[in-house]
PDB file of C-alpha atoms in Angstrom:
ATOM      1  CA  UNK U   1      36.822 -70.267  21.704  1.00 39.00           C
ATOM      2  CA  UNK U   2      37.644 -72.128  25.248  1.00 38.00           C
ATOM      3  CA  UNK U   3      39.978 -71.710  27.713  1.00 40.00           C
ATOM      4  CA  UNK U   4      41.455 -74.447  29.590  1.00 43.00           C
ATOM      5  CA  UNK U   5      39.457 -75.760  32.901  1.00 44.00           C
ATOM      6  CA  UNK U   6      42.237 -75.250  35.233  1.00 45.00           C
ATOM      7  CA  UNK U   7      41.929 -71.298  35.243  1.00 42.00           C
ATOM      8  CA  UNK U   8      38.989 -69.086  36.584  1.00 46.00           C
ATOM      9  CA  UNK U   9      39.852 -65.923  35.063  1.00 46.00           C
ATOM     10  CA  UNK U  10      37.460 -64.198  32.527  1.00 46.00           C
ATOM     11  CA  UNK U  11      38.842 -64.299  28.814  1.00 47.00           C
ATOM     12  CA  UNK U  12      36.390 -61.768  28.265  1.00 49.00           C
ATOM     13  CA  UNK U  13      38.608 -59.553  30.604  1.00 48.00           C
ATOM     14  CA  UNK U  14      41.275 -59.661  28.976  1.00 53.00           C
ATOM     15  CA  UNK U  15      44.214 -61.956  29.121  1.00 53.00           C
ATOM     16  CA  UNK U  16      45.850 -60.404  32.202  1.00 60.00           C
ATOM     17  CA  UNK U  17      47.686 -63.249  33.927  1.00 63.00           C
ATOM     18  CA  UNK U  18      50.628 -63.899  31.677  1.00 67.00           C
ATOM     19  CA  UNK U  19      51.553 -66.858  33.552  1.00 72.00           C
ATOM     20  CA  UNK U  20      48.454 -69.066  33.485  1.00 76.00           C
ATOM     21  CA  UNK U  21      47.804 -71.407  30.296  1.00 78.00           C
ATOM     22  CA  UNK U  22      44.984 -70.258  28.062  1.00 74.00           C
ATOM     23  CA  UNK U  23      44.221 -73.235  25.219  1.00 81.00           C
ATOM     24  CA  UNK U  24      41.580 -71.970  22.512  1.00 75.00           C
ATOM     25  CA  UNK U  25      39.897 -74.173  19.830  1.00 79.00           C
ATOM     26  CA  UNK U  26      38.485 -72.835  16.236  1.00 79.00           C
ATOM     27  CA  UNK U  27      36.532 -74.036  14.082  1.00 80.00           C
ATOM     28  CA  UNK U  28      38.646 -73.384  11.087  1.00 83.00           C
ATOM     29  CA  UNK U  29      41.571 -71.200  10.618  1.00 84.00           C
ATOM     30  CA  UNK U  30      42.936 -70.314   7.144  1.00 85.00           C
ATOM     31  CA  UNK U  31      46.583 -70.108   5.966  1.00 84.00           C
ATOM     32  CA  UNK U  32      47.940 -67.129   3.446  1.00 84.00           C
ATOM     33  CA  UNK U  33      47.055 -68.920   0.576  1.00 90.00           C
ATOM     34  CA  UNK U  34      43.264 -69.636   1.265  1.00 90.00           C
ATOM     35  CA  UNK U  35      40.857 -67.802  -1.421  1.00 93.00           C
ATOM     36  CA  UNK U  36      37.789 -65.665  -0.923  1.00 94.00           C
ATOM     37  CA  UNK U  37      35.445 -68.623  -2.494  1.00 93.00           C
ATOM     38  CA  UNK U  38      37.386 -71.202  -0.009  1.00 94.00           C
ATOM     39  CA  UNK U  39      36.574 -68.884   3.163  1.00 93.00           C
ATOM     40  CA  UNK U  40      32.961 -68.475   1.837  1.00 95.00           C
ATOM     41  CA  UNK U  41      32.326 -71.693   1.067  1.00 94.00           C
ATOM     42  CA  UNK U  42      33.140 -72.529   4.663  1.00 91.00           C
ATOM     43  CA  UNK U  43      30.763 -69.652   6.276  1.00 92.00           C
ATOM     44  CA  UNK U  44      27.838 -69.677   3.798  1.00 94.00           C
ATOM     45  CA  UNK U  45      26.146 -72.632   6.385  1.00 93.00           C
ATOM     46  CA  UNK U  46      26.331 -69.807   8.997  1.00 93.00           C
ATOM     47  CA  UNK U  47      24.826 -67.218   6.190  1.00 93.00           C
ATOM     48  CA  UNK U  48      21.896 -70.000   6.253  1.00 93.00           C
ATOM     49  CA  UNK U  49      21.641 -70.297  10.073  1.00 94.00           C
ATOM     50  CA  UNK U  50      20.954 -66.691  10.510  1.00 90.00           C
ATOM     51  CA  UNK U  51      18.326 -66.800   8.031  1.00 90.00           C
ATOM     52  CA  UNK U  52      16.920 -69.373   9.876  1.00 90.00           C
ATOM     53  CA  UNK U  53      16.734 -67.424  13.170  1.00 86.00           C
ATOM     54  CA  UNK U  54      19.878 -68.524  14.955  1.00 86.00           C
ATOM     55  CA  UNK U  55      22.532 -65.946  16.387  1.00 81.00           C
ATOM     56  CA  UNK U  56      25.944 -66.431  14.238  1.00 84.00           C
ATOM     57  CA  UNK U  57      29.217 -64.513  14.579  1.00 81.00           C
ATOM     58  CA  UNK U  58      32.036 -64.480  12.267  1.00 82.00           C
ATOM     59  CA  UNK U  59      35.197 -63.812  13.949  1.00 80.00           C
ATOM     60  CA  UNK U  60      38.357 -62.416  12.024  1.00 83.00           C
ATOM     61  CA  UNK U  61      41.272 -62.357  14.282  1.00 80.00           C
ATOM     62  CA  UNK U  62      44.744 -61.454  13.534  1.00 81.00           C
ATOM     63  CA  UNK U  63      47.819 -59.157  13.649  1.00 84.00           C
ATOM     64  CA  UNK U  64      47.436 -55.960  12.052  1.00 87.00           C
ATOM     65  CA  UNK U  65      48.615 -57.063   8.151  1.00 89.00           C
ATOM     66  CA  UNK U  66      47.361 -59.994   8.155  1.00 87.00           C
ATOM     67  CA  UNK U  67      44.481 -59.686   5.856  1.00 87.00           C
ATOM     68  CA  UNK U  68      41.069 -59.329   8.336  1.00 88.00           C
ATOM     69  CA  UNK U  69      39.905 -56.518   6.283  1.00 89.00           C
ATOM     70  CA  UNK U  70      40.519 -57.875   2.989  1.00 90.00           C
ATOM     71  CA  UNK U  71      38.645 -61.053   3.833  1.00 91.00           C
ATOM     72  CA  UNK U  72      35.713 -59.249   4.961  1.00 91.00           C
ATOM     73  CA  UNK U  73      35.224 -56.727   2.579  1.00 91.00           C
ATOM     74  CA  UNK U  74      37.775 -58.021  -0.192  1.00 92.00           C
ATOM     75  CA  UNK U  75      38.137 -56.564  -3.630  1.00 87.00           C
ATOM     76  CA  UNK U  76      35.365 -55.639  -6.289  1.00 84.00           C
ATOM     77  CA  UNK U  77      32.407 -56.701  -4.692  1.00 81.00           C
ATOM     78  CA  UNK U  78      31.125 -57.875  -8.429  1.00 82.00           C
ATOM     79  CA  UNK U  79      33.754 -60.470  -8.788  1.00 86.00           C
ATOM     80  CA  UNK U  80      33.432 -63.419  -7.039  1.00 83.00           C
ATOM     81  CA  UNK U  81      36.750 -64.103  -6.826  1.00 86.00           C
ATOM     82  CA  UNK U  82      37.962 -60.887  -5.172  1.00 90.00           C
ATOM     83  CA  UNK U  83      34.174 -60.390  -3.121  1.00 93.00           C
ATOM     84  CA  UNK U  84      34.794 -60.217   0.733  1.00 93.00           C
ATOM     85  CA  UNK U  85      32.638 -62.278   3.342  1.00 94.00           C
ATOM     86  CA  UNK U  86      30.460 -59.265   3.359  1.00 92.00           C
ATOM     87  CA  UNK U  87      29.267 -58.891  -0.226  1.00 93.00           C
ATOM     88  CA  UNK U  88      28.984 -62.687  -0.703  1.00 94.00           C
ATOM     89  CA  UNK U  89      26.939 -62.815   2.583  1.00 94.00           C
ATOM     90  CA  UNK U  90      24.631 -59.754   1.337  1.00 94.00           C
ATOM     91  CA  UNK U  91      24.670 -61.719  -1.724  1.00 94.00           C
ATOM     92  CA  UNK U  92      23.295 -64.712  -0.273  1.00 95.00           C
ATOM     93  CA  UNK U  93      21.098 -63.182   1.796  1.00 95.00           C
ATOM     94  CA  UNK U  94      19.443 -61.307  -1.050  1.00 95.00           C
ATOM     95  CA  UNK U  95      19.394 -64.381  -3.120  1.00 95.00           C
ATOM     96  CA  UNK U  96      17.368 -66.540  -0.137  1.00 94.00           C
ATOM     97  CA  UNK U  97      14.775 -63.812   0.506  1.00 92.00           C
ATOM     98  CA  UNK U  98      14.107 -63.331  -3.313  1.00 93.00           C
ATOM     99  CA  UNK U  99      13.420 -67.005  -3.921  1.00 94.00           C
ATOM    100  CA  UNK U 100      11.162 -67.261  -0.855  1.00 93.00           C
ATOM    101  CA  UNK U 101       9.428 -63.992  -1.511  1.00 93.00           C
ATOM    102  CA  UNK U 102       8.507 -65.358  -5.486  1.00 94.00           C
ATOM    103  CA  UNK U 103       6.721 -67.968  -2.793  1.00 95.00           C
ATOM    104  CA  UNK U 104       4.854 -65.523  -1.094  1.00 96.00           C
ATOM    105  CA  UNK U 105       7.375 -64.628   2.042  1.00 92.00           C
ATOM    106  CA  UNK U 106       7.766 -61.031   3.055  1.00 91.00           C
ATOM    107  CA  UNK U 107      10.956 -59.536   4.717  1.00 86.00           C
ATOM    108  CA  UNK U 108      11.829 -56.594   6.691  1.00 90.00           C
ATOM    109  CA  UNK U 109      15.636 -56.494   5.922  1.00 91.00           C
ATOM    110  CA  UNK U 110      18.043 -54.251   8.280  1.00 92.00           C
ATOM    111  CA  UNK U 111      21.223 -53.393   8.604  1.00 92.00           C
ATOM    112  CA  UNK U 112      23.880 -51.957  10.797  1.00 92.00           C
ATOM    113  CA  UNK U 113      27.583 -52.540  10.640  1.00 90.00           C
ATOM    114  CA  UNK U 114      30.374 -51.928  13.447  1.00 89.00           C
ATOM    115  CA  UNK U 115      33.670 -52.868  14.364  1.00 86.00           C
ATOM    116  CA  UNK U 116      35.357 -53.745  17.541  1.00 85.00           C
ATOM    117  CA  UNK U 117      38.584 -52.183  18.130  1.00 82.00           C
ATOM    118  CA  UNK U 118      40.973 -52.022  21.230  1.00 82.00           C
ATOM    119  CA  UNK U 119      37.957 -53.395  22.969  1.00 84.00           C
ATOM    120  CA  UNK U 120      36.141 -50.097  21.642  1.00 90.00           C
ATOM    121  CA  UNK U 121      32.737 -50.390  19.968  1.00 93.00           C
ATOM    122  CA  UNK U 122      32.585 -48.100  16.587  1.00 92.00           C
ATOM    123  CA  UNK U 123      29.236 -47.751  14.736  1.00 94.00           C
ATOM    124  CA  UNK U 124      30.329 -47.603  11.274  1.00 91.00           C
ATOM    125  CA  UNK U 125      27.209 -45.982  10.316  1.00 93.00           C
ATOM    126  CA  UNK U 126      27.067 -43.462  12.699  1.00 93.00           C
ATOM    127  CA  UNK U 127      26.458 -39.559  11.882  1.00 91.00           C
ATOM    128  CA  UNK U 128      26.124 -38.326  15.996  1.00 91.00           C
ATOM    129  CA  UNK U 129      29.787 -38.254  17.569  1.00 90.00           C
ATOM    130  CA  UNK U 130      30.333 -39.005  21.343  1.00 90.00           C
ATOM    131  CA  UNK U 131      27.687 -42.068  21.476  1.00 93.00           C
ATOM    132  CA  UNK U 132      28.037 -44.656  24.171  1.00 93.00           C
ATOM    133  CA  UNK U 133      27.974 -48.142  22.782  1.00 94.00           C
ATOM    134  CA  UNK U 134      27.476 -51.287  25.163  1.00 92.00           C
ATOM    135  CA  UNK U 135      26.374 -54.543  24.251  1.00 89.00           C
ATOM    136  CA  UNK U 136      23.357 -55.860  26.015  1.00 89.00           C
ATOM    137  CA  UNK U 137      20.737 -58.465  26.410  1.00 85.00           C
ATOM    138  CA  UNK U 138      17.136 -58.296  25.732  1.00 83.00           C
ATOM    139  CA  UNK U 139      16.310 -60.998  28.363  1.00 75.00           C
ATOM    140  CA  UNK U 140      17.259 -63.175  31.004  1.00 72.00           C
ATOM    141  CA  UNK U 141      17.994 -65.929  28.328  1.00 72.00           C
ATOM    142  CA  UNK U 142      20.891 -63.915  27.092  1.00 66.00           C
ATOM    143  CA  UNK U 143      20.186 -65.295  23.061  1.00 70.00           C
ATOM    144  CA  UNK U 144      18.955 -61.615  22.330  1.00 79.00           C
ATOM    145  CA  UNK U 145      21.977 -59.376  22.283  1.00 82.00           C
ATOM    146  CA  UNK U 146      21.845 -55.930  20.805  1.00 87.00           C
ATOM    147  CA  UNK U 147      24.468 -52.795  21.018  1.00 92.00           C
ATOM    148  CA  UNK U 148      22.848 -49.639  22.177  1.00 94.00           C
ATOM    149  CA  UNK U 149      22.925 -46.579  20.167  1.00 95.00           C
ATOM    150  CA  UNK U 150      23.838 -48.936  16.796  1.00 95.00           C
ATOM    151  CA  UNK U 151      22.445 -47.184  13.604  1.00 95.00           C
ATOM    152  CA  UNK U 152      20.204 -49.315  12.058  1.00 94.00           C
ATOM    153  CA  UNK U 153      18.849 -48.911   8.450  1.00 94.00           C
ATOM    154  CA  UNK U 154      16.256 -50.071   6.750  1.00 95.00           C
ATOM    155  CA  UNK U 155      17.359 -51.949   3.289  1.00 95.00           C
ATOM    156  CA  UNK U 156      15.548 -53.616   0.300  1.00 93.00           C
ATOM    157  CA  UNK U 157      18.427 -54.395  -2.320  1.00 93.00           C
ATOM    158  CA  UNK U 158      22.417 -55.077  -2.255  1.00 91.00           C
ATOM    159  CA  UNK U 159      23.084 -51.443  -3.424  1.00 91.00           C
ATOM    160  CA  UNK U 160      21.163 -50.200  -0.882  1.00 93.00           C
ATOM    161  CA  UNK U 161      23.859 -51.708   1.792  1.00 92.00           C
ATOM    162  CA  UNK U 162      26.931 -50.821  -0.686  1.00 88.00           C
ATOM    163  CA  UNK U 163      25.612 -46.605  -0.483  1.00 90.00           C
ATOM    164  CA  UNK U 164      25.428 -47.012   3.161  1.00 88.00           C
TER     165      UNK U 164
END
């Protein structure tokens, strides 16, 4: 996303002064009739970038109804058809590390999962209640980012994730 040169106020703050002209570019936005496979196929890339070591973020924006939920998490995760961007990514992710360990790669696999809602950070995972959670950087080079107090687990297989 990018907002227009001629304003200095924070989009990260909010969109607070009605009157000024915010213009945003995506990469890809995809209409009502879109299917699981087409939205995958455009995001797997990103799947492989993260494997790689880079950060990637997968943004689904809309009203409520509009279908964010189903395209992440989607129907039966065993049919590809219906299968969210979350199962195919754990999919693919399991796939990659299985053909590399059969080369003699090892993995530590983790995961956590949260949502971001009225600009209020919610550990899906969580079992304490009342947690603070803030996003922060490692280092000065701001390309480590972490949320504190984010439940992270320890996984080795697909079902693993789905019995989280």
């Amino acid at each position: 996303l990018s907002k227009s040169a001629d304003s200095t106020d924070s989009v990260a703050g909010g969109l607070n002064n009605k009157n000024l002209k915010y213009e945003f570019e995506f990469d890809r936005v995809f209409g009502p009739a879109a299917t699981q496979q087409q939205v995958f196929e455009e995001i797997s890339q990103l799947v492989q970038s993260a494997l790689d070591g880079y950060n990637v973020c997968v943004f689904a924006y809309g009203q409520t109804g509009s279908g964010k939920t189903y395209t992440m998490e989607g129907g039966e995760v065993n049919d590809i058809e219906k299968a969210g961007m979350i199962p195919q990514t754990i999919k693919q992710i399991f796939d990659v590390t299985q053909n590399l360990k059969e080369k003699g790669w090892t993995y530590t696999l983790q995961a956590s999962f949260l949502e971001i809602y009225n600009e209020e950070i919610r550990d899906l995972l969580a079992t304490e209640k009342n947690l603070k959670y803030d996003v922060k950087m490692c280092d000065s080079s701001g390309k480590d980012v972490y949320v504190t107090n984010l439940k992270i687990e320890s996984v080795s297989s697909e079902g693993e994730i789905y019995n989280l």
